CSV table of C-alpha atoms and ligand atoms in Angstrom, one decimal:
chain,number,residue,atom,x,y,z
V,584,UNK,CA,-2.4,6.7,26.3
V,585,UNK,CA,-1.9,3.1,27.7
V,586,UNK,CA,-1.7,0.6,25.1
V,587,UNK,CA,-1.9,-2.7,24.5
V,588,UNK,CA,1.1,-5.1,22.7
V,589,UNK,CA,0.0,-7.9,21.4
V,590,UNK,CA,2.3,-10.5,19.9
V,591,UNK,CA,0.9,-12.5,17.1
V,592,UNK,CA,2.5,-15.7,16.0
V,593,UNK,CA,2.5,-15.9,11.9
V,594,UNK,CA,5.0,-18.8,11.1
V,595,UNK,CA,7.6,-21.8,12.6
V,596,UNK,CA,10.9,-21.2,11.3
V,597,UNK,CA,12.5,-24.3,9.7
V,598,UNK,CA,14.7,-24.6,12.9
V,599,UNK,CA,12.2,-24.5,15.0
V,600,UNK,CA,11.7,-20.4,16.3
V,601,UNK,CA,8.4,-18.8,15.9
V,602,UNK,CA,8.7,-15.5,13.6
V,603,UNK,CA,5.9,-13.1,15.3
V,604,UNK,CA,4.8,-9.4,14.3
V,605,UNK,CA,3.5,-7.3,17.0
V,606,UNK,CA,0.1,-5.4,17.1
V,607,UNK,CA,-0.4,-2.0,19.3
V,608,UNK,CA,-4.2,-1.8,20.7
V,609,UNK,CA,-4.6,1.8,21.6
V,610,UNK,CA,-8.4,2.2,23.4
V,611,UNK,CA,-9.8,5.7,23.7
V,612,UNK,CA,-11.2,6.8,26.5
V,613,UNK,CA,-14.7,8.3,24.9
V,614,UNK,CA,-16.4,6.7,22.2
V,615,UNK,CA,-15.7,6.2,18.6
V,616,UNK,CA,-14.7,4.5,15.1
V,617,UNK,CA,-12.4,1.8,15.0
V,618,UNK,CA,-9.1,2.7,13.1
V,619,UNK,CA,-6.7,0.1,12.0
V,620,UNK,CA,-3.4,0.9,10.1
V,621,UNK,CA,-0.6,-1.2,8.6
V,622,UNK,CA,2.8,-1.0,6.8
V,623,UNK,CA,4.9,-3.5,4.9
V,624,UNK,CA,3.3,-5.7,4.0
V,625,UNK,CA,5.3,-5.9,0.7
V,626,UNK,CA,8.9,-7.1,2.0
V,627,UNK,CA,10.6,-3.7,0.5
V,628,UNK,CA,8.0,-1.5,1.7
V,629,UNK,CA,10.2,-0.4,5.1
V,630,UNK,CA,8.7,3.4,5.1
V,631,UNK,CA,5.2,2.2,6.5
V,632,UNK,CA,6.8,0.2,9.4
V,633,UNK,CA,9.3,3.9,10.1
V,634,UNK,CA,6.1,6.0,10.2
V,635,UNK,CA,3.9,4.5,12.4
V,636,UNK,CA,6.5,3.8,14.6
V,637,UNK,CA,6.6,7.5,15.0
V,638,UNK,CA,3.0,7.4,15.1
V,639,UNK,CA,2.6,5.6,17.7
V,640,UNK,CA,5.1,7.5,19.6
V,641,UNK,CA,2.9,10.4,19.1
V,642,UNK,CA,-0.4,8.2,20.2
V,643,UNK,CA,1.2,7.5,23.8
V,644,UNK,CA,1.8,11.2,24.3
V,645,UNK,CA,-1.7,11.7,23.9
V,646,UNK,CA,-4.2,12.3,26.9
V,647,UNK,CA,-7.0,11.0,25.4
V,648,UNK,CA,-8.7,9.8,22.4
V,649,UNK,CA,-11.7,8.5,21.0
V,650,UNK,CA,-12.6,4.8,19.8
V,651,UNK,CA,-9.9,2.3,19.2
V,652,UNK,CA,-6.5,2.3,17.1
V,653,UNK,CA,-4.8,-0.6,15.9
V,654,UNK,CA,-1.7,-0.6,14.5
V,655,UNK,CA,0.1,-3.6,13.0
V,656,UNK,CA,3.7,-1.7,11.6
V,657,UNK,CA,5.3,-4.8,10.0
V,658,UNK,CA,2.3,-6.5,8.8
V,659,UNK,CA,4.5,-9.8,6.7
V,660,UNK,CA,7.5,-10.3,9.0
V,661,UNK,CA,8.3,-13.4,5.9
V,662,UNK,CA,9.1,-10.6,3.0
V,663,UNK,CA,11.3,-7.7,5.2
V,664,UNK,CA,13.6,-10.8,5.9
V,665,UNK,CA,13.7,-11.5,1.9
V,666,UNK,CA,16.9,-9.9,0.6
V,667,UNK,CA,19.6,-10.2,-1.6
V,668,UNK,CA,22.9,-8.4,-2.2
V,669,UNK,CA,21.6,-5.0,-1.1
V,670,UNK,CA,18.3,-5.6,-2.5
V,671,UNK,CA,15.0,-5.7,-0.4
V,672,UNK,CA,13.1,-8.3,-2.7
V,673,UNK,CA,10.1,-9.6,-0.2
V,674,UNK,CA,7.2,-8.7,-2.5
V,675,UNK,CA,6.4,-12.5,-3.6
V,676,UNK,CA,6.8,-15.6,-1.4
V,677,UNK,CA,9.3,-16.9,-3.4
V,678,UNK,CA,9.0,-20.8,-2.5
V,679,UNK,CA,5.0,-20.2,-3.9
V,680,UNK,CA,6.2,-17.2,-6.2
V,681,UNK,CA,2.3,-15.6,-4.3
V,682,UNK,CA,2.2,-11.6,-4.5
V,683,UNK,CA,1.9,-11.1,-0.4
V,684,UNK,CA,-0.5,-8.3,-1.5
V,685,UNK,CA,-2.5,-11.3,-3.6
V,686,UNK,CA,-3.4,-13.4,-0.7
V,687,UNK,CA,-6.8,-11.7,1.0
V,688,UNK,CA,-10.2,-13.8,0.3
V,689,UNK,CA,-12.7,-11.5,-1.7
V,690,UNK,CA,-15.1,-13.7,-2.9
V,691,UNK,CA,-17.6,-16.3,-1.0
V,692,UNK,CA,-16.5,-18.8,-2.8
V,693,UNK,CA,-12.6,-17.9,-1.9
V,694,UNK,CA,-13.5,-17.3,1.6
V,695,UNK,CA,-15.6,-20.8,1.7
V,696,UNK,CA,-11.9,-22.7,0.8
V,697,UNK,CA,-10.1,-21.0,3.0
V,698,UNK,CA,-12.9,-21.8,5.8
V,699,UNK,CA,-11.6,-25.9,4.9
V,700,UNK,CA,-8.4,-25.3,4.6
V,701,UNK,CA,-9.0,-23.8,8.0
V,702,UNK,CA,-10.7,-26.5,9.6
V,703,UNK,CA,-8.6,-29.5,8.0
V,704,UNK,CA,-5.2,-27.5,9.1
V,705,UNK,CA,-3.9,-27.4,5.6
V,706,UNK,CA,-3.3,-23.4,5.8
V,707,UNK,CA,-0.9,-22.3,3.5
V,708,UNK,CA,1.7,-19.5,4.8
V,709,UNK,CA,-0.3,-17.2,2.7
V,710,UNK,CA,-3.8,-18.0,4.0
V,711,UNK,CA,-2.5,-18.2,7.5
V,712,UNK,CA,-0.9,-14.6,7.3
V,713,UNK,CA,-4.5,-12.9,5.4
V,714,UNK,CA,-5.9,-14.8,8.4
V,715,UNK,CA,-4.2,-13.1,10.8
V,716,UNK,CA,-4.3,-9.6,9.7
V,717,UNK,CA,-8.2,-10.0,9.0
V,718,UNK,CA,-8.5,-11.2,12.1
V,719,UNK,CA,-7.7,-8.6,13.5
V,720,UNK,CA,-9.0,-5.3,11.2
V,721,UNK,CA,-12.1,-6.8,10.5
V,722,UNK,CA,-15.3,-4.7,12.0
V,723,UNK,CA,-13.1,-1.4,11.6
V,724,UNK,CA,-14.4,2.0,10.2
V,725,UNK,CA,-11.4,3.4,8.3
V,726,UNK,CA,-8.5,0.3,7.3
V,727,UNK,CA,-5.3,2.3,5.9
V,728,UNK,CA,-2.8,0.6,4.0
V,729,UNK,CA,0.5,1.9,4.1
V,730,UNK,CA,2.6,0.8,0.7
V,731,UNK,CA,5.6,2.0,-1.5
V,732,UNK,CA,6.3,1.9,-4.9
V,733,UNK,CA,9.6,1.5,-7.5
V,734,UNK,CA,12.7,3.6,-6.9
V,735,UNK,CA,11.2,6.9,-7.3
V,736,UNK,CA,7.5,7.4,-6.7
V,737,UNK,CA,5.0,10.5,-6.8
V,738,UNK,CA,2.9,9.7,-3.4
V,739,UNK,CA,-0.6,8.6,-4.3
V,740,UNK,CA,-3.6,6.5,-2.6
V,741,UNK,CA,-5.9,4.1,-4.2
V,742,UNK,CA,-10.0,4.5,-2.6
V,743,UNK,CA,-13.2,3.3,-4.0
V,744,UNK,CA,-15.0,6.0,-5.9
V,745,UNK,CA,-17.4,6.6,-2.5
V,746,UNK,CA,-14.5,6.8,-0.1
V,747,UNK,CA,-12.1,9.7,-1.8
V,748,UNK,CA,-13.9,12.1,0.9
V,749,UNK,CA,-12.7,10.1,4.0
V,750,UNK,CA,-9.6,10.2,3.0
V,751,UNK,CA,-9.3,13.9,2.1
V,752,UNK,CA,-7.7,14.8,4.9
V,753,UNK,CA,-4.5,12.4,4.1
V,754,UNK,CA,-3.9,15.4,2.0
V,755,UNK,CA,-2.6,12.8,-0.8
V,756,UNK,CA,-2.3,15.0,-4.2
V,757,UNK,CA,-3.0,11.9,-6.2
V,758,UNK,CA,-5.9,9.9,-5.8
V,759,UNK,CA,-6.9,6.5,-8.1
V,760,UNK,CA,-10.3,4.9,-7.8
V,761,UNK,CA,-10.6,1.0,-7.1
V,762,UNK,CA,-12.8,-0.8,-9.1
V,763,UNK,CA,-15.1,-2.9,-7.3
V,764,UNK,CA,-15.5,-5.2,-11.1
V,765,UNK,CA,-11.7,-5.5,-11.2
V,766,UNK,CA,-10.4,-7.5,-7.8
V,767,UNK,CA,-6.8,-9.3,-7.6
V,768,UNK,CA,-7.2,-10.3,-3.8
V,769,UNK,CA,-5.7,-7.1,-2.1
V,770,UNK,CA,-5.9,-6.5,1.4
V,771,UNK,CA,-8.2,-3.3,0.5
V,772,UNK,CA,-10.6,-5.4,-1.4
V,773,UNK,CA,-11.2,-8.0,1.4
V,774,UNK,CA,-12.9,-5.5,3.3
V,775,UNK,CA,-15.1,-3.9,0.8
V,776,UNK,CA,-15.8,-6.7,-2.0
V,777,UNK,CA,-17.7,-9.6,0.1
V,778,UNK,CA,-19.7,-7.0,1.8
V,779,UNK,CA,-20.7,-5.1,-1.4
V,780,UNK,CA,-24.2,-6.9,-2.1
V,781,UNK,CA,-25.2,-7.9,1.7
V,782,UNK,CA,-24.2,-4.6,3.2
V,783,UNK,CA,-25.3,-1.0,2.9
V,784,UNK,CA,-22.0,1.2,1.7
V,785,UNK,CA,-21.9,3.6,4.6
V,786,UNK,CA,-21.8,0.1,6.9
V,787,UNK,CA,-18.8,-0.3,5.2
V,788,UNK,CA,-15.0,-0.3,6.2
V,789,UNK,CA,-13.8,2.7,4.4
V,790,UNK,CA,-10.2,1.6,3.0
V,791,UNK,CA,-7.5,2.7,0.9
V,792,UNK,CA,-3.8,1.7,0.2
V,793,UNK,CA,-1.3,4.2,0.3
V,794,UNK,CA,1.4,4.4,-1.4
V,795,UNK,CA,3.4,6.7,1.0
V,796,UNK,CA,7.2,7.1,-0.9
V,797,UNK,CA,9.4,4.9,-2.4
V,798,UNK,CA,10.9,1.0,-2.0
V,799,UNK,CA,13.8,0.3,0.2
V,800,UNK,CA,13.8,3.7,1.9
V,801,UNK,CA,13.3,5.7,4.9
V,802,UNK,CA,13.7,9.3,3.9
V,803,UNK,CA,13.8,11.1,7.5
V,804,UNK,CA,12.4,14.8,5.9
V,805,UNK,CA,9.4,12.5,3.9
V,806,UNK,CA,8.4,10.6,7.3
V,807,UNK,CA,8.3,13.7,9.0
V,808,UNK,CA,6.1,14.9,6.5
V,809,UNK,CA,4.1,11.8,6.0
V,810,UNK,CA,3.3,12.0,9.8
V,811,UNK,CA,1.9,15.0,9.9
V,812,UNK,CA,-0.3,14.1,7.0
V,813,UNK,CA,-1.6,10.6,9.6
V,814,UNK,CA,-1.7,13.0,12.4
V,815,UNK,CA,-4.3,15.3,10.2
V,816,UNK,CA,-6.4,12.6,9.0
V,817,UNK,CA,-6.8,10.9,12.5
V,818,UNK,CA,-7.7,14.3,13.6
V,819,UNK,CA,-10.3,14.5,11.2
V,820,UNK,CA,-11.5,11.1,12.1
V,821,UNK,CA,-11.6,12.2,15.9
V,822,UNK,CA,-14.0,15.3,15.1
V,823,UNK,CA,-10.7,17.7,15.4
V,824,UNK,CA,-10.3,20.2,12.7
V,825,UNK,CA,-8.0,19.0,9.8
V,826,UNK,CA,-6.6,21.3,7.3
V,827,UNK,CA,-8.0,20.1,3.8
V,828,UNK,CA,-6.0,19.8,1.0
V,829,UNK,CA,-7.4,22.3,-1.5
V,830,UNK,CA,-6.7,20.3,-4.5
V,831,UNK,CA,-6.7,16.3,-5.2
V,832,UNK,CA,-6.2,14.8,-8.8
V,833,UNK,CA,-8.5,11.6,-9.2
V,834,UNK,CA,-7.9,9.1,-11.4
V,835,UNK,CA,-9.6,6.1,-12.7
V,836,UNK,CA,-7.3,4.3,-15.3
V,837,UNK,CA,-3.8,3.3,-14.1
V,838,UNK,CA,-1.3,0.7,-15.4
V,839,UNK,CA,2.1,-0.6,-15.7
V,840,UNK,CA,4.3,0.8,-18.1
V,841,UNK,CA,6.0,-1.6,-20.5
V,842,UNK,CA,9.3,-1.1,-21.9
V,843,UNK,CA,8.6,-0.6,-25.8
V,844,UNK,CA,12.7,-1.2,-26.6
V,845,UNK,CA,15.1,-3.3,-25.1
V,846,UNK,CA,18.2,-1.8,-23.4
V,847,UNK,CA,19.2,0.7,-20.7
V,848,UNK,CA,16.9,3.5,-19.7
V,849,UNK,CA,17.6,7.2,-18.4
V,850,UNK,CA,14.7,8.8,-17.9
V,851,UNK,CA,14.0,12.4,-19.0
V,852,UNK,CA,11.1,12.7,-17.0
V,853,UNK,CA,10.6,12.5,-13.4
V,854,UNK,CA,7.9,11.4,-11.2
V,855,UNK,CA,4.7,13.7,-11.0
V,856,UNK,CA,5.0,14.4,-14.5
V,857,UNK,CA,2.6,14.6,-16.8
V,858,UNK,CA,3.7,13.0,-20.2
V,859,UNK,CA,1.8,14.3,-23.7
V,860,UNK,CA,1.3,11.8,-26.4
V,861,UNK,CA,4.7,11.6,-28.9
V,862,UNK,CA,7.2,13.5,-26.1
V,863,UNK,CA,10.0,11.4,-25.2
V,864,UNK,CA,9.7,10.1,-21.5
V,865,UNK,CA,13.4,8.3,-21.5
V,866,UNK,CA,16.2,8.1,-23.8
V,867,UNK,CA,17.1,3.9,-24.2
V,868,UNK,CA,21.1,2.5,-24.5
V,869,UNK,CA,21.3,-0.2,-26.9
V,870,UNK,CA,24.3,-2.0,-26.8
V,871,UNK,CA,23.9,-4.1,-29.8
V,872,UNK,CA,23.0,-1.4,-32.0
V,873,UNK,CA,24.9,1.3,-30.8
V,874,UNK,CA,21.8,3.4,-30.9
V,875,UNK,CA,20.4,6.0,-28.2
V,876,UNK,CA,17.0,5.7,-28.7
V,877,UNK,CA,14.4,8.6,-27.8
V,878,UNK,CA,11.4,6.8,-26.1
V,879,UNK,CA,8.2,8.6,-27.3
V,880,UNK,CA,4.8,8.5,-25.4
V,881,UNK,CA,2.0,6.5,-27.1
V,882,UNK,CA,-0.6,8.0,-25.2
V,883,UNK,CA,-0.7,10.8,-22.5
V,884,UNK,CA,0.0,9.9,-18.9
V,885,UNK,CA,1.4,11.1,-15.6
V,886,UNK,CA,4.1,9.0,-14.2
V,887,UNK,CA,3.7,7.9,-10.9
V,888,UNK,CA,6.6,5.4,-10.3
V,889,UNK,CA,9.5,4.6,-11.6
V,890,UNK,CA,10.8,0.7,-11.2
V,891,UNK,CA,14.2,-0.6,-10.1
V,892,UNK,CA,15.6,-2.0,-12.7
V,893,UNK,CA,17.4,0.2,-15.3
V,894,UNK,CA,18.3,-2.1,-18.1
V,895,UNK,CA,15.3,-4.1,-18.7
V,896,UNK,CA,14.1,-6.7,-21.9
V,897,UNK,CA,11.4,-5.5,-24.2
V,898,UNK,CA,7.8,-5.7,-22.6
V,899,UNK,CA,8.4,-5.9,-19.0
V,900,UNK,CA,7.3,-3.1,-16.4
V,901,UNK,CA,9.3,0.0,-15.7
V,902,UNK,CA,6.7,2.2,-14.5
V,903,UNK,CA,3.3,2.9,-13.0
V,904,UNK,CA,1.4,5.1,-15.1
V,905,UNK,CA,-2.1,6.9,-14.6
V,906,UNK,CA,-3.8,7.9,-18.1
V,907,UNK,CA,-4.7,11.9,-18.2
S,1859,ZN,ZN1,3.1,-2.8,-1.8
């Protein structure tokens, strides 16, 4: 397949240099949908960018396809250059402290400031990199976002409740539904939210974010894998024969996980776990007391993700939870 490479200019470098990220315009030769796909967009988030690298080595092999592909592989050039002593830490801007994943205009009121800011050049970094990548997904049947999450993570996808189908043939085991009631500006959203009332569903860019592995890694047996799950889906998409997944888990309440105690955390259970109210999930260090404290469930959940940071205050995150 002959491709296009399109450079697209996102921000001027204090000393002057133009950071760019680069966007490969595959067109079919027979008709069809138009497919755009992303990766790391979130600065630690390096898997996404790996895959469809690969992907798109596998695309230019290819005779011919249908419809159009897109594919932006390092979607925030600004957080994969934000590190720090081994640490990949890119998931805020941290001059505006703005999630990166926080930036996408999903109301008309949002998108109306953004139009000003626009015309009176007074875009902030933010706006002008949402800008960018809308500009060119926008108008495209199936938009895949391709995430990580924490240190250890059980691979799942997030989909509105009428769009689990489409994505089927991703052969994710874990699905979580998006509510349309609940928005934080997500690059998912954008494409679905400002449409909802104006536009009939079907109409709609189908979406979903996946959350392929884990942070800060590029796990050659997992990309291998994770292709052939793209590969499948695509194929679907392209009226080939996928092979389903026979069984998918969806579900609709997910959260952080809080530390309940202070101190250092081992973790007893793993990720893809299912957790039963009052079983311990983690045994916590406490220095000051000397104690090893058992850390029991409140409520039942499967873990999905574990975070980075092993020795954590009381009441901040350490996991990513759905409730069962
Ligand atoms: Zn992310």
């Amino acid at each position: 397949m002959n491709y296009q490479k399109k450079s697209l200019p996102i921000q001027q470098l204090a000393n002057g240099e133009i950071l760019t990220t680069q966007a490969y315009i595959f067109k079919g030769n027979k008709p069809g949908p138009k497919i755009y796909l992303q990766g790391n967009l979130h600065g630690p988030e390096v898997f996404g960018t790996a895959l469809l690298l690969e992907l798109i080595q596998v695309i230019k092999k290819m005779k011919q396809m249908r419809g159009e592909l897109i594919i932006v592989p390092c979607a925030n050039p600004m957080g994969v250059n934000q590190t720090s002593y081994n640490s990949m830490i890119g998931r805020y801007n941290h001059q505006s402290g703005i999630n990166w994943n926080r930036i996408f205009p999903t109301t008309p009121s949002a998108k109306a400031r953004s139009a000003f800011q626009k015309e009176n050049n007074n875009l902030s970094i933010e706006s002008k990199l949402a800008e960018i990548l809308h500009s060119i997904s926008s108008g495209s049947d199936f938009i895949l976002d391709i995430h990580t999450t924490g240190i250890s993570s059980a691979e799942h996808i997030f989909t509105y409740s009428w769009m689990h189908k489409e994505f089927s043939a991703l052969n994710v085991p874990i699905h979580l539904t998006l509510d349309p009631k609940n928005v934080v500006g997500a690059f998912d959203e954008s494409h679905v939210i400002p449409f909802l009332q104006s536009v009939p569903k079907d109409k709609i860019s189908k979406v979903a974010t996946w959350e392929a592995h884990h942070n800060s890694d590029i796990d050659s047996d997992i990309l291998k894998q994770r292709l052939s799950q793209i590969i499948n889906w695509l194929a679907g998409i392209w009226n080939e024969k996928p092979t389903p997944r026979t069984k998918i888990e969806i579900y609709s309440k997910y959260t952080h996980l809080y530390a309940p105690t202070a101190g250092y955390f081992s973790w007893i259970k793993r990720v893809g776990d299912k957790v039963k109210k009052e079983e311990v999930y983690a045994f916590v260090y406490n220095p000051i007391s000397e104690k090893i404290i058992p850390v029991k469930a409140k409520f039942s959940f499967i873990l999905l993700g574990i975070y980075g940071i092993p020795a954590i205050a009381s009441g901040e995150q350490i996991g990513w939870i759905a409730l069962t």
